[in-house]
Tab-separated table of C-alpha atoms and ligand atoms in Angstrom:
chain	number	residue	atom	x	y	z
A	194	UNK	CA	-6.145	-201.472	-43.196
A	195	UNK	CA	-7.969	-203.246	-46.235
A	196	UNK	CA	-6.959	-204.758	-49.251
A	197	UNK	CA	-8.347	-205.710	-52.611
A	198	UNK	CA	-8.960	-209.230	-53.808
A	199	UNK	CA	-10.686	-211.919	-55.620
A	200	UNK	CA	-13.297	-213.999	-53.679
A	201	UNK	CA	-15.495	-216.932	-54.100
A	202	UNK	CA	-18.256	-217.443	-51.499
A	203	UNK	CA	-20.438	-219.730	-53.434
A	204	UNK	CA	-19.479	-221.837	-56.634
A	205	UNK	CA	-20.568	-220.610	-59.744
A	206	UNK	CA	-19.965	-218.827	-63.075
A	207	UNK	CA	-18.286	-215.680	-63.902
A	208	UNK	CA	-20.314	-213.743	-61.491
A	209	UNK	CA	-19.176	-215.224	-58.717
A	210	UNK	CA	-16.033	-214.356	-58.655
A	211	UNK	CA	-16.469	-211.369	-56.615
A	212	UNK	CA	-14.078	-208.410	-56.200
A	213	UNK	CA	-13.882	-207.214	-52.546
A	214	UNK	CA	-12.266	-205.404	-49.747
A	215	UNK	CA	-11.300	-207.341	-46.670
A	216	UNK	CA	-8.827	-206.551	-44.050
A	217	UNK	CA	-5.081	-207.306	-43.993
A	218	UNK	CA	-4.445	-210.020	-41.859
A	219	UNK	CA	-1.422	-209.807	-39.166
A	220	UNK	CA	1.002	-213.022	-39.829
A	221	UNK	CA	0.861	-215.469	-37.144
A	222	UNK	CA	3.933	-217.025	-35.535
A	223	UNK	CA	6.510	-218.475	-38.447
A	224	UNK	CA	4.319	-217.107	-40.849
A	225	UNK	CA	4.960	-213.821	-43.228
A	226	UNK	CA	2.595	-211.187	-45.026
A	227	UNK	CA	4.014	-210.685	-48.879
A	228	UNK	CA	3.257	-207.628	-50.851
A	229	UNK	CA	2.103	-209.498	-54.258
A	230	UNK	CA	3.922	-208.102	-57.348
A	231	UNK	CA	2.404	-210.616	-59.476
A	232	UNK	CA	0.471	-213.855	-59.649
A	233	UNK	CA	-0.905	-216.602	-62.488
A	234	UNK	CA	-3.751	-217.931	-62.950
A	235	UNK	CA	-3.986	-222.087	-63.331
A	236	UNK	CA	-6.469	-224.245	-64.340
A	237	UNK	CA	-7.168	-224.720	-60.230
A	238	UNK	CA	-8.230	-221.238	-60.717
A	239	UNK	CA	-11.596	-222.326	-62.741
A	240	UNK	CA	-12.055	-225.162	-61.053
A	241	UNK	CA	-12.100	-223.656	-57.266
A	242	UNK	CA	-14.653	-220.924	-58.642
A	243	UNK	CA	-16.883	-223.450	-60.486
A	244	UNK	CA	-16.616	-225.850	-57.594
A	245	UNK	CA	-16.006	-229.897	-58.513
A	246	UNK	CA	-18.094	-232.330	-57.753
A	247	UNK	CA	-17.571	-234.721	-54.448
A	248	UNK	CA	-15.049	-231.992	-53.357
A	249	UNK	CA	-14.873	-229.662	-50.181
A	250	UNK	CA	-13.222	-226.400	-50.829
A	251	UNK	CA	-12.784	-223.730	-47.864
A	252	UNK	CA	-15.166	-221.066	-48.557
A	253	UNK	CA	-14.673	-217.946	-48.867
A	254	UNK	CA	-11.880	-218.166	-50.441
A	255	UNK	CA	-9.133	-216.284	-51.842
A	256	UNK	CA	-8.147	-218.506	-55.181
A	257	UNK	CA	-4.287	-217.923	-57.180
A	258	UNK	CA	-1.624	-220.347	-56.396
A	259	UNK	CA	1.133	-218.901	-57.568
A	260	UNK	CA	2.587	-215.174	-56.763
A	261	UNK	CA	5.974	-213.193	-56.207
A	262	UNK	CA	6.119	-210.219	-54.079
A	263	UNK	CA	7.788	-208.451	-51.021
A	264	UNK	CA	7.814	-209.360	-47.453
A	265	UNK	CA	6.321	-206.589	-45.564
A	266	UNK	CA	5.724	-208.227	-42.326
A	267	UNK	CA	7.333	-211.117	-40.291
A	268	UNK	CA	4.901	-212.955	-37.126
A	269	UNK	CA	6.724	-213.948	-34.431
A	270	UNK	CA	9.292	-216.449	-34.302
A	271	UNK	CA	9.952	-215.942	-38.741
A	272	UNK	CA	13.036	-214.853	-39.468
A	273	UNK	CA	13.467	-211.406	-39.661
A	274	UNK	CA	15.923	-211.902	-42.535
A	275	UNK	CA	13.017	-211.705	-44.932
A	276	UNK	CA	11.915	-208.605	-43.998
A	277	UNK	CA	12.056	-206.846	-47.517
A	278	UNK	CA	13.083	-209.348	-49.452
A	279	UNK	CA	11.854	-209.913	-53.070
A	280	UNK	CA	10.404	-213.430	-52.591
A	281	UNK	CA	8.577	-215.859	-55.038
A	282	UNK	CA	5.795	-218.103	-53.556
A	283	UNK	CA	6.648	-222.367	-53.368
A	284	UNK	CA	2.268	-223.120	-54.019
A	285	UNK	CA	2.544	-226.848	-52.192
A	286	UNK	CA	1.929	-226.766	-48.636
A	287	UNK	CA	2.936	-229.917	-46.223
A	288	UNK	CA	3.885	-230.399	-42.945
A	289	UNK	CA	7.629	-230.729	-43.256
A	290	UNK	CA	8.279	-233.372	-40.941
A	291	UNK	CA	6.537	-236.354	-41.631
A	292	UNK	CA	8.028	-239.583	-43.652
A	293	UNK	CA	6.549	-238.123	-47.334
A	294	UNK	CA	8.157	-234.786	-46.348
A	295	UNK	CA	11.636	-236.285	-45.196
A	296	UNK	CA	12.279	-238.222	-48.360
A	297	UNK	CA	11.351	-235.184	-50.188
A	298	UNK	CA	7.985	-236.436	-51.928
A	299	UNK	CA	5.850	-233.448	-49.715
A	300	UNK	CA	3.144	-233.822	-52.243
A	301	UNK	CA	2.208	-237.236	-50.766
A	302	UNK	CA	2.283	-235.474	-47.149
A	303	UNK	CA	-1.388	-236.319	-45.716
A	304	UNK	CA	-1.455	-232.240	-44.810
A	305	UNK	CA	-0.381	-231.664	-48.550
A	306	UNK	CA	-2.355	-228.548	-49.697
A	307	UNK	CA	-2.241	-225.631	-52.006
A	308	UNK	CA	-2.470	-221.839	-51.772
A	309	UNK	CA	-5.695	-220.830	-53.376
A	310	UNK	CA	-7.224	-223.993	-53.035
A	311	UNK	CA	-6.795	-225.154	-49.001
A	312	UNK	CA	-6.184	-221.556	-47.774
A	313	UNK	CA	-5.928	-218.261	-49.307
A	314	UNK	CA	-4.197	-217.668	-52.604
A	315	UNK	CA	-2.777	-215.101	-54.182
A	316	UNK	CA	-5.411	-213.067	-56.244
A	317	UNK	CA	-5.467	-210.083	-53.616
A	318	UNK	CA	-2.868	-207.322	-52.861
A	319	UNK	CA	-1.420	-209.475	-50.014
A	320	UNK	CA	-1.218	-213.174	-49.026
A	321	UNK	CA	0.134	-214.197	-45.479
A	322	UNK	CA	1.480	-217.983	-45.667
A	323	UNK	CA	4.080	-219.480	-43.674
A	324	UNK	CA	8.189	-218.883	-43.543
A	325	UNK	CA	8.435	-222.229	-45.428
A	326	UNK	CA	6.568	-221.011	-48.501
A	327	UNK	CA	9.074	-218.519	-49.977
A	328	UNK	CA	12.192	-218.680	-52.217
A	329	UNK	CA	13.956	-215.888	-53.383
A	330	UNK	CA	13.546	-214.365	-56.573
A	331	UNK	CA	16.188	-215.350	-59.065
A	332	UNK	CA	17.851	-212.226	-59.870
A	333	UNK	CA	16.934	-210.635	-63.309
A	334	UNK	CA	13.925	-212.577	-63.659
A	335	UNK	CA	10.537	-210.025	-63.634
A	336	UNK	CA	7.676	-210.309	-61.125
A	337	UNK	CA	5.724	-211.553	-63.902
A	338	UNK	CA	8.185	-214.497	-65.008
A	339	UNK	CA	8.816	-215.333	-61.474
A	340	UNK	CA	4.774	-215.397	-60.713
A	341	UNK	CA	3.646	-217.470	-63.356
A	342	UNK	CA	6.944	-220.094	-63.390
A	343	UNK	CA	6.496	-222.370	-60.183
A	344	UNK	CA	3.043	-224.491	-60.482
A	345	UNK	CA	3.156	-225.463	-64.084
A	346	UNK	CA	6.689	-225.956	-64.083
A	347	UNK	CA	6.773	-228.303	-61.140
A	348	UNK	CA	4.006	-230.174	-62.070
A	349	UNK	CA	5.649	-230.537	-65.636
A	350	UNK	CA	9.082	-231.723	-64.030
A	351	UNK	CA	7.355	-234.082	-62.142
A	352	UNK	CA	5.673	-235.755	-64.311
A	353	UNK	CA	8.550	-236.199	-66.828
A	354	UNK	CA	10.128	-237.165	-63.942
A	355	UNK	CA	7.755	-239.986	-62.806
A	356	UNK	CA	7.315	-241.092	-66.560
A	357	UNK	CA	11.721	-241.645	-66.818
A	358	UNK	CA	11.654	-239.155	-69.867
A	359	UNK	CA	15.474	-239.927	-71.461
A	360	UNK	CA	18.025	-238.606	-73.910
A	361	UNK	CA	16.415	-239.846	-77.309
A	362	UNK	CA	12.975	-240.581	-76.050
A	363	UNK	CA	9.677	-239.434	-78.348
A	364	UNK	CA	7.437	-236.904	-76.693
A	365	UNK	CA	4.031	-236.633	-77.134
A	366	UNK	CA	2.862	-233.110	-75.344
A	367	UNK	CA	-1.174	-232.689	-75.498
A	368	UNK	CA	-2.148	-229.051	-75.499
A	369	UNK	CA	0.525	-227.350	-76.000
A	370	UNK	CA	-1.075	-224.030	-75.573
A	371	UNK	CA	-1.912	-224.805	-71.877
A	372	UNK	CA	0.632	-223.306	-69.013
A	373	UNK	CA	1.844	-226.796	-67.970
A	374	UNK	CA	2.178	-227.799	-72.014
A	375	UNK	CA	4.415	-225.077	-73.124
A	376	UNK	CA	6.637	-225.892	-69.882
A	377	UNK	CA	6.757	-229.881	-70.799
A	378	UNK	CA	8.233	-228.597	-74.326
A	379	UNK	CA	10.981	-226.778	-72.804
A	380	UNK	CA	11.779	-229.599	-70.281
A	381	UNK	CA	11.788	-232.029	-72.819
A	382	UNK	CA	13.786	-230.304	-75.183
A	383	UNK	CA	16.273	-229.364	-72.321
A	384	UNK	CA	16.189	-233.350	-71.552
A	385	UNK	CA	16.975	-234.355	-74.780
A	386	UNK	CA	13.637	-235.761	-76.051
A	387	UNK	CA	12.416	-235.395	-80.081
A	388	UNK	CA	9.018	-233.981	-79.232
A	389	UNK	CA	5.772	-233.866	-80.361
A	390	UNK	CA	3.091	-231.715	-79.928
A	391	UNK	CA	-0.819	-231.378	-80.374
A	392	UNK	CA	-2.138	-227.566	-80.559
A	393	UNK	CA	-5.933	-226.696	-81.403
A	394	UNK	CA	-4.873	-223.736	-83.098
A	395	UNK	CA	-2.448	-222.475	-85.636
A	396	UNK	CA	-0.960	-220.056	-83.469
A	397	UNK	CA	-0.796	-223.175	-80.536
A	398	UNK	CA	1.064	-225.154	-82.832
A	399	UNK	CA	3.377	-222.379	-84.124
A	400	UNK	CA	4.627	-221.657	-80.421
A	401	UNK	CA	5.067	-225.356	-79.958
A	402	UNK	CA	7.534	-225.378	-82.700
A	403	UNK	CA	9.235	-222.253	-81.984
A	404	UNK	CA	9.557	-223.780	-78.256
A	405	UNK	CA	11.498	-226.808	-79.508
A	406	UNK	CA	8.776	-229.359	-80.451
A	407	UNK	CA	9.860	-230.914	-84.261
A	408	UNK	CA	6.524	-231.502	-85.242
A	409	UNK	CA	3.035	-230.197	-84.522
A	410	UNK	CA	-0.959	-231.744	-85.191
A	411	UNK	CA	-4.112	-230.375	-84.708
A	412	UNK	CA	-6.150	-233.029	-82.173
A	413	UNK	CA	-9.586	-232.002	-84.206
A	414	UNK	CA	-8.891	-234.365	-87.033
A	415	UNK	CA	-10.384	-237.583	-85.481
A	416	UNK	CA	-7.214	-239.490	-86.810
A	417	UNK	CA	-4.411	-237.264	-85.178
A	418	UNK	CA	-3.139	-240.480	-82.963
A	419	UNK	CA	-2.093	-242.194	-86.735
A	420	UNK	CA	0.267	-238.764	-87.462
A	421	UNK	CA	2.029	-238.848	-84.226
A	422	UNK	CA	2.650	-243.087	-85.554
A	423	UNK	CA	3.852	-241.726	-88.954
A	424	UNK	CA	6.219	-239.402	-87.338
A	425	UNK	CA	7.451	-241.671	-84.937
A	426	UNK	CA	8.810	-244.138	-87.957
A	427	UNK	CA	5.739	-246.125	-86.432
A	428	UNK	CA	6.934	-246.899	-83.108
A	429	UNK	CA	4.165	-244.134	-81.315
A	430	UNK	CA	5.598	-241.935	-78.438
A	431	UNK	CA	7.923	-243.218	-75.667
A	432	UNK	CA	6.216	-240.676	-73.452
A	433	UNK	CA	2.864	-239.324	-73.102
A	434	UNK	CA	1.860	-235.852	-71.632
A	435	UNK	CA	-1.725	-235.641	-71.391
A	436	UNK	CA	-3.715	-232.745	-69.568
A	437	UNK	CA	-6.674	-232.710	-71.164
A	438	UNK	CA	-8.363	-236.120	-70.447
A	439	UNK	CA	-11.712	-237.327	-71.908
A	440	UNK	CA	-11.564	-235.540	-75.208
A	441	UNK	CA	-7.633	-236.898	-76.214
A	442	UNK	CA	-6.983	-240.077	-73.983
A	443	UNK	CA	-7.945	-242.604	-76.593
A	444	UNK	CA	-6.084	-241.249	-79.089
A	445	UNK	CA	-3.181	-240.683	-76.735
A	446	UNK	CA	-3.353	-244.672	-75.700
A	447	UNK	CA	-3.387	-245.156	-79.542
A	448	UNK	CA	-0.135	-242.685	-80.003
A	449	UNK	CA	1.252	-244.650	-77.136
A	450	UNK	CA	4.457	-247.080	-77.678
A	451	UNK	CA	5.275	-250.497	-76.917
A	452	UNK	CA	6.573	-249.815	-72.989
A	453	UNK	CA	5.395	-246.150	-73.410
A	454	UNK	CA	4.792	-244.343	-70.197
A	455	UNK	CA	1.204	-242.181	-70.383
A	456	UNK	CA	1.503	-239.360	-67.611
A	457	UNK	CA	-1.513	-237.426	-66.421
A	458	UNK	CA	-2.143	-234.072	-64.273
A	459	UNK	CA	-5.176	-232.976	-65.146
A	460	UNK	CA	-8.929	-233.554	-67.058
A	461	UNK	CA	-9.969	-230.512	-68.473
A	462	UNK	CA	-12.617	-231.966	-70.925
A	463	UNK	CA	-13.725	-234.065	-68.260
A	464	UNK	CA	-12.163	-237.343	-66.270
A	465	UNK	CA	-14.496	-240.241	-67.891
A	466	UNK	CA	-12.265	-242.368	-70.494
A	467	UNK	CA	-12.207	-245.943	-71.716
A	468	UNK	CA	-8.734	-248.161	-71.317
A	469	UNK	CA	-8.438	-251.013	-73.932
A	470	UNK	CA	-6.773	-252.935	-71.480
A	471	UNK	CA	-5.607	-255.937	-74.008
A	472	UNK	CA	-3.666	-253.360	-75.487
A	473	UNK	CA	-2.073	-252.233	-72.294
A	474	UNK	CA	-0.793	-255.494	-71.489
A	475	UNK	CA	-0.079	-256.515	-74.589
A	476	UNK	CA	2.354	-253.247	-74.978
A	477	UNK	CA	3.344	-253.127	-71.548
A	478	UNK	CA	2.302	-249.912	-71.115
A	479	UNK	CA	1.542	-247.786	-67.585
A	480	UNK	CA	-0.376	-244.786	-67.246
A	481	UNK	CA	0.752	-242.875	-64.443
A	482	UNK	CA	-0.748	-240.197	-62.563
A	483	UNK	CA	0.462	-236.991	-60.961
A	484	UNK	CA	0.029	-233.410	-59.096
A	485	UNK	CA	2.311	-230.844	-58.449
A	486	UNK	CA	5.693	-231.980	-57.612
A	487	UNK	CA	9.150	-231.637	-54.916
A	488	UNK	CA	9.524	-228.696	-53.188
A	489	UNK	CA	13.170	-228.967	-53.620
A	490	UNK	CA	12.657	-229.356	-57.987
A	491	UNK	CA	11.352	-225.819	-57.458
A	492	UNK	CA	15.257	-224.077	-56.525
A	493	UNK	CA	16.400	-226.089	-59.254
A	494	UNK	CA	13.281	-224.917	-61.810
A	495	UNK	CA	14.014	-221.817	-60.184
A	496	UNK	CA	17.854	-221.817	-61.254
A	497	UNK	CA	17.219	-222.614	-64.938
A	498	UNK	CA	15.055	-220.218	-65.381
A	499	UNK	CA	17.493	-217.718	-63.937
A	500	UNK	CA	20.305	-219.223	-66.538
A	501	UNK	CA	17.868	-218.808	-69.430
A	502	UNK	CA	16.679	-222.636	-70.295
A	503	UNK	CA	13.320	-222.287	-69.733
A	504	UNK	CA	10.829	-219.295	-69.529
A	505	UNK	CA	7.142	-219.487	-68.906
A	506	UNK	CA	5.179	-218.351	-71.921
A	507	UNK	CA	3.012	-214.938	-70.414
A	508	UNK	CA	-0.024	-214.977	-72.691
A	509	UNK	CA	-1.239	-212.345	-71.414
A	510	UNK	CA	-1.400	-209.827	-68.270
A	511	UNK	CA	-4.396	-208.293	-66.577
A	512	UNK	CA	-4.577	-205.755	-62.977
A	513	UNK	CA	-6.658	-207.638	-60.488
A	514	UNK	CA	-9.430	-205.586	-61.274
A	515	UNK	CA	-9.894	-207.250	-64.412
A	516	UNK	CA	-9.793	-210.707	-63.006
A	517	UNK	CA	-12.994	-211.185	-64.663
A	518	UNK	CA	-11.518	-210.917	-67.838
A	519	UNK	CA	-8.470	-213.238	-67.080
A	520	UNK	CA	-11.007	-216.067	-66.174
A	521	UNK	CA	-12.385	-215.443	-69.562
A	522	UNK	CA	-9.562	-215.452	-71.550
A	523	UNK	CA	-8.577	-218.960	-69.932
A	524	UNK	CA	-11.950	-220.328	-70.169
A	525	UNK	CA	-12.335	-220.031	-73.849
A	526	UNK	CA	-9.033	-221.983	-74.246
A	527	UNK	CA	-7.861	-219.138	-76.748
A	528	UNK	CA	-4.754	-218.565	-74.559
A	529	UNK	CA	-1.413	-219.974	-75.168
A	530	UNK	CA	0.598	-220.281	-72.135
A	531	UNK	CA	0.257	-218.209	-68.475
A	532	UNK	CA	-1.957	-215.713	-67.674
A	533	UNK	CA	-0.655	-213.070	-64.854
A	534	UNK	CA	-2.109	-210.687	-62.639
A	535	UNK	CA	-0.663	-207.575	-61.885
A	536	UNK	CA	-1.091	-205.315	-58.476
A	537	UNK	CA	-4.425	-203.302	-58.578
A	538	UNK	CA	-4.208	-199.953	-60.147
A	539	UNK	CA	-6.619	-196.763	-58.919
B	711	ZN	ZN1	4.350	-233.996	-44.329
């Protein structure tokens, strides 16, 4: 028995993303094999095909973090329970039992790893991955919306989370288009925040609006930091939520406000920036960094989306035979929110 997936054997551009047919693998003990539904591409997804400098990545590899399916088979000692079930994927894998696991922080587990990018993800037909990986799907909720909910929500959570995002607070969300971005609006806005937003295109900053941000500016006029001041009554934002890196972190350390919080997941336009540090001090600022997030956020992520608070934003879906065309669509940045892949179609 074979299945279809996405592969990379050797980093590189679009062409090495190849489409293949391997064989179904058995699950081991406590692990499961899931029928995928649906998965969603991330930003991970470019990066584990292009490769990143200084970094090891297990080729070949299967990329896709996140995914909802069915359990077809249960290895040994897995509880037969799931046999059948309609399961969503948790992407963060840790050991479960050390100290970082215990107090619930997994993602600081020294085994902490994630599908697609330590093991086998979820652009392919199946994906095997242990008991501990799987959460039901919330009832009503399409494969789609379940697939492309769990990484950029819990990596938005978490990092409003870590920066103490309150009732009241000004939020400054950078790319707003992006999967994480359009998640951070509706967790602010569920939190209570007045938010801000910075889209690169009309129809980025329109959905920031519609998803609850008050106000919207385009990050290619060189003095966008000074509009997020004026519409702060000149106090900057409590809370910044950057993604992007190089090309927006001055200008987000300008936006920032006396004892603002500047959070950071990601460096999309590239991870080389200059701190003023004077002004850090001076403001008493902290710029705080962070990937993925609790385990245990996810049922809770999981639950509002089920009650209707947040939904991912689905840009766009394509069959895993046109994964090709996915990683285009989210390389030229035109795409506002997720990007799912559906089950390959003969
Ligand atoms: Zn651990």
């Amino acid at each position: 028995m074979t299945m279809h997936c996405a592969q990379v054997r050797e980093h590189g551009d679009l062409d090495h993303l190849l489409l293949e047919q391997v064989p179904i693998e058995q699950p081991a003990s406590g692990e499961v094999r899931v029928r995928l539904r649906a998965s969603a591409l991330n930003h991970l997804d470019l990066w584990v095909r292009k490769g990143v400098a200084g970094h090891r990545f297990p080729l070949p590899l299967i990329p896709g973090c996140d995914g909802a399916g069915v359990v077809e088979a249960v290895g040994e000692g897995a509880e037969q329970k799931w046999l059948g079930r309609d399961v969503v994927l948790i992407p963060g894998l840790s050991c479960g039992l050390c100290v970082r696991c215990r107090d619930g922080d997994d993602m600081l587990c020294p085994e902490y790893g994630i599908l697609g990018e330590t093991r086998n993800g979820t652009c392919a037909e199946t994906i095997v991955v242990p008991e501990r990986q799987l959460l039901d799907r919330p009832e009503g909720i399409s494969w789609e919306q379940a697939a492309a909910l769990p990484l950029s929500a819990l990596t938005a959570w978490s990092m409003l989370r870590k920066a103490r995002l309150t009732a009241g607070d000004t939020l400054l969300v950078i790319a707003a288009g992006s999967g994480v971005g359009t998640m951070a609006i509706q967790l602010g806005r569920l939190l209570g925040a007045r938010i801000i937003a910075t889209g690169s295109s009309a129809a980025k900053r329109q959905l920031a609006e519609k998803l609850g941000a008050s106000h919207s500016v385009d990050p290619a006029d060189p003095k966008w930091w000074k509009e997020v001041i004026r519409l702060s009554d000149g106090n900057g934002a409590d809370v910044i939520f950057e993604n992007v890196g190089q090309s927006t972190f001055e200008g987000s350390l300008r936006a920032l406000a006396r004892g603002g919080r500047l959070v950071t997941c990601g460096a999309t336009s590239g991870s080389q920036v200059t701190v003023e540090l004077n002004r850090l001090f001076f403001k008493n600022q902290q710029i705080i960094g962070s990937t993925m997030g609790r385990r245990e956020d996810l049922t809770r992520l999981l639950k509002l989306q089920q009650q209707g608070k947040i939904q991912p934003v689905i840009d766009s879906t394509f069959p895993l035979q046109q994964i090709h065309s996915a990683h285009q669509r989210m390389e030229s940045r035109e795409s506002c929110g997720k990007i799912v892949i559906t089950p390959w179609k003969e």
